[in-house]
mmCIF file of C-alpha atoms in Angstrom:
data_model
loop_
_atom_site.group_PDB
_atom_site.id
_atom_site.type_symbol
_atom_site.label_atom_id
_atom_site.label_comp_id
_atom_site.label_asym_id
_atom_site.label_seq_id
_atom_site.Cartn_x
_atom_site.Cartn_y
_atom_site.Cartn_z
ATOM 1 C CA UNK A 8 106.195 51.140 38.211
ATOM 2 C CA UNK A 9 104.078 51.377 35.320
ATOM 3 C CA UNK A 10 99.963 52.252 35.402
ATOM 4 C CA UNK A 11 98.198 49.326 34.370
ATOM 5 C CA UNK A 12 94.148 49.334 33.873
ATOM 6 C CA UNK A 13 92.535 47.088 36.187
ATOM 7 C CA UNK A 14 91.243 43.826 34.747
ATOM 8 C CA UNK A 15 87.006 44.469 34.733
ATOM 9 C CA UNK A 16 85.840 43.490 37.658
ATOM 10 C CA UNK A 17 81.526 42.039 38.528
ATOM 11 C CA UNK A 18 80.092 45.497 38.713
ATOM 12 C CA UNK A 19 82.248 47.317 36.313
ATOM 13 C CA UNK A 20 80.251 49.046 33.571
ATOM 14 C CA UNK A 21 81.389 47.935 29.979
ATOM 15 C CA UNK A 22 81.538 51.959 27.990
ATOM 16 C CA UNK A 23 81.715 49.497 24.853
ATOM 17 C CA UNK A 24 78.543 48.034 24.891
ATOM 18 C CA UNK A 25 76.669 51.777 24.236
ATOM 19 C CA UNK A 26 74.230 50.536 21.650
ATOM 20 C CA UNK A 27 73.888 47.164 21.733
ATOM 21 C CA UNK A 28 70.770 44.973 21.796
ATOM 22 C CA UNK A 29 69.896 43.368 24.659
ATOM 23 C CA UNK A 30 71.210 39.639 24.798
ATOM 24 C CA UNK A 31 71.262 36.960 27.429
ATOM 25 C CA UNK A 32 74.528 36.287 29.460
ATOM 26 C CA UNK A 33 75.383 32.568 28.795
ATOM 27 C CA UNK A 34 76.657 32.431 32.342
ATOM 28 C CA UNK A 35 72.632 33.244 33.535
ATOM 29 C CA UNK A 36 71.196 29.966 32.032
ATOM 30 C CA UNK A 37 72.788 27.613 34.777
ATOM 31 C CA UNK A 38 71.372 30.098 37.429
ATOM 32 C CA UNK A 39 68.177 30.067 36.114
ATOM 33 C CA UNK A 40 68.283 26.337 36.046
ATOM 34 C CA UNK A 41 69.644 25.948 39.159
ATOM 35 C CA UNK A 42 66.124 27.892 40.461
ATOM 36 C CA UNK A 43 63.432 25.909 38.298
ATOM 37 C CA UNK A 44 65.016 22.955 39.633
ATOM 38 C CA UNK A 45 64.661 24.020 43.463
ATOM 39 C CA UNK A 46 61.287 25.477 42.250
ATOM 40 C CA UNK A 47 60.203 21.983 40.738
ATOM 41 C CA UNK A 48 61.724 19.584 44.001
ATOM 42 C CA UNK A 49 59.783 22.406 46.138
ATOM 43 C CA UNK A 50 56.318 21.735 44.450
ATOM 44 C CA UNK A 51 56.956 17.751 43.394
ATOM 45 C CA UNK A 52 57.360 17.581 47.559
ATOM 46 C CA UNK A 53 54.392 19.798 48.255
ATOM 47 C CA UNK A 54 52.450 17.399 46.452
ATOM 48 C CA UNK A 55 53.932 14.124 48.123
ATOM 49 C CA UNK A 56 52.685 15.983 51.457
ATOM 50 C CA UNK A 57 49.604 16.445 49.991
ATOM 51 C CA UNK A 58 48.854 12.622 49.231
ATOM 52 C CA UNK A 59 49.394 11.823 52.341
ATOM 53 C CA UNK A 60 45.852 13.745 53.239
ATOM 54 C CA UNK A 61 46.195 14.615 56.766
ATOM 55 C CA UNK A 62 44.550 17.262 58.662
ATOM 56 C CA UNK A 63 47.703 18.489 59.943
ATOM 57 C CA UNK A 64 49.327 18.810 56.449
ATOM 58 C CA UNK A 65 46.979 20.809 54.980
ATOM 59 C CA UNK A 66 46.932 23.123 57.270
ATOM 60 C CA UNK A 67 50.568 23.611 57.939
ATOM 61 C CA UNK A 68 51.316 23.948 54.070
ATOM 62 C CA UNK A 69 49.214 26.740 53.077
ATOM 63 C CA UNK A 70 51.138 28.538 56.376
ATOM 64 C CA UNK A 71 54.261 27.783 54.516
ATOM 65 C CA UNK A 72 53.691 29.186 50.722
ATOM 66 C CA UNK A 73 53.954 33.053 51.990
ATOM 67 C CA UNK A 74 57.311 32.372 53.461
ATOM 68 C CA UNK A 75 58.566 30.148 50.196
ATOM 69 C CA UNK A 76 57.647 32.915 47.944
ATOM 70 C CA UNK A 77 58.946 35.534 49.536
ATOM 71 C CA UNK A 78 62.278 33.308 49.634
ATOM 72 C CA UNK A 79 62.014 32.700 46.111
ATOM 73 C CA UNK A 80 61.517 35.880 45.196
ATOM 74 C CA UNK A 81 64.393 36.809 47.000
ATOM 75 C CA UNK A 82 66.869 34.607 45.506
ATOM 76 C CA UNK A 83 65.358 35.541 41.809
ATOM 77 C CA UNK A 84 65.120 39.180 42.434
ATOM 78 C CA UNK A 85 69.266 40.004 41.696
ATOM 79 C CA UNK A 86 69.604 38.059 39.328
ATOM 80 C CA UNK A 87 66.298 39.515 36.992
ATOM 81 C CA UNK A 88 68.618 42.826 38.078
ATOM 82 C CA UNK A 89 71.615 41.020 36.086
ATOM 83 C CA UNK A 90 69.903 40.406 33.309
ATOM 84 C CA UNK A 91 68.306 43.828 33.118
ATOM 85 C CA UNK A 92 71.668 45.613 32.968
ATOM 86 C CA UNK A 93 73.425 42.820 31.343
ATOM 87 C CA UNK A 94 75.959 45.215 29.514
ATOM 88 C CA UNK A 95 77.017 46.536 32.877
ATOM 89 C CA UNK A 96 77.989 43.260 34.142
ATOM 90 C CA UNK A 97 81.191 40.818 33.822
ATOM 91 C CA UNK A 98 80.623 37.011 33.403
ATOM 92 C CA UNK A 99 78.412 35.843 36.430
ATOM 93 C CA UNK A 100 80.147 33.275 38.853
ATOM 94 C CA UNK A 101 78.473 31.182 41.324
ATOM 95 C CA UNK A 102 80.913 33.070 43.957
ATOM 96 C CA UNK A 103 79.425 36.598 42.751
ATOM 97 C CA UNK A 104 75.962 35.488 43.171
ATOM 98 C CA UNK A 105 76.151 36.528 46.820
ATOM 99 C CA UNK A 106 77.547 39.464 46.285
ATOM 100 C CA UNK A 107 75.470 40.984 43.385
ATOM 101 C CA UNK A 108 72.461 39.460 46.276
ATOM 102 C CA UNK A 109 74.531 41.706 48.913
ATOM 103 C CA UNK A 110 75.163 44.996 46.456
ATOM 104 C CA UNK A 111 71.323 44.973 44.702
ATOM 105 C CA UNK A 112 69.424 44.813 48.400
ATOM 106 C CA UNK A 113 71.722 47.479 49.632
ATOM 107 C CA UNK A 114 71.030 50.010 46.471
ATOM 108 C CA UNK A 115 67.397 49.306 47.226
ATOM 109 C CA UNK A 116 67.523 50.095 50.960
ATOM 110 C CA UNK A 117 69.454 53.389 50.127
ATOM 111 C CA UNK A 118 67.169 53.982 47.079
ATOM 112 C CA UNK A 119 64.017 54.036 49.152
ATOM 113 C CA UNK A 120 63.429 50.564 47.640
ATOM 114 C CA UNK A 121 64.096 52.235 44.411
ATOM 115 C CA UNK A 122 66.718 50.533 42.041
ATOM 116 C CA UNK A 123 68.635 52.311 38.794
ATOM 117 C CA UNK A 124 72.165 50.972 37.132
ATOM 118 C CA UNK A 125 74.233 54.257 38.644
ATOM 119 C CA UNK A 126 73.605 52.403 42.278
ATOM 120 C CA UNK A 127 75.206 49.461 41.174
#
């Protein structure tokens, strides 16, 4: 049975790309779209709260922003790492969204929260 090279896989670093500029990934645009678009529905509904002016609404929102952000941040965080070491990625599929999410917070926790392309 003959030896054949495996097809390139998420996380497989491209050696041809040595040199390059930096470019965006066409396959990042819909992700980043995706995220304004929560991002905008998040605040236009913030705001419909807000009209409504009650005491109970204005105090419960402010409670909320910490935990938004932090959520927000969390879903933006791996893929800012994809487009930092674009070259080292294949195309990016909604399917390997989770798992660049799953193999970028567990290089940080090894990395004492510390993140470099030879973890990924």
């Amino acid at each position: 049975m003959p030896i054949t090279k495996p097809r390139r896989g998420t996380l497989d670093v491209s050696r041809d790309a040595a040199g390059r500029t930096f470019r965006l990934n066409r396959s990042v645009l819909p992700a980043w779209l995706l995220l304004f678009a929560l991002c905008a529905v998040f605040l236009w509904l913030v705001h419909e709260i807000a009209e409504v002016h009650s005491t109970a609404n204005m105090v419960f929102l402010p409670m909320l922003f910490p935990v938004i952000g932090a959520g927000f941040f969390a879903l933006l965080f791996p893929l800012l790492v994809f487009i930092v070491y674009n070259e080292d990625f294949g195309p990016l599929l909604p399917s390997h969204f989770v798992y660049i999410c799953r193999k970028t917070y567990k290089a940080l926790e090894s990395g004492n929260w510390k993140l470099s392309a030879k973890d990924l």
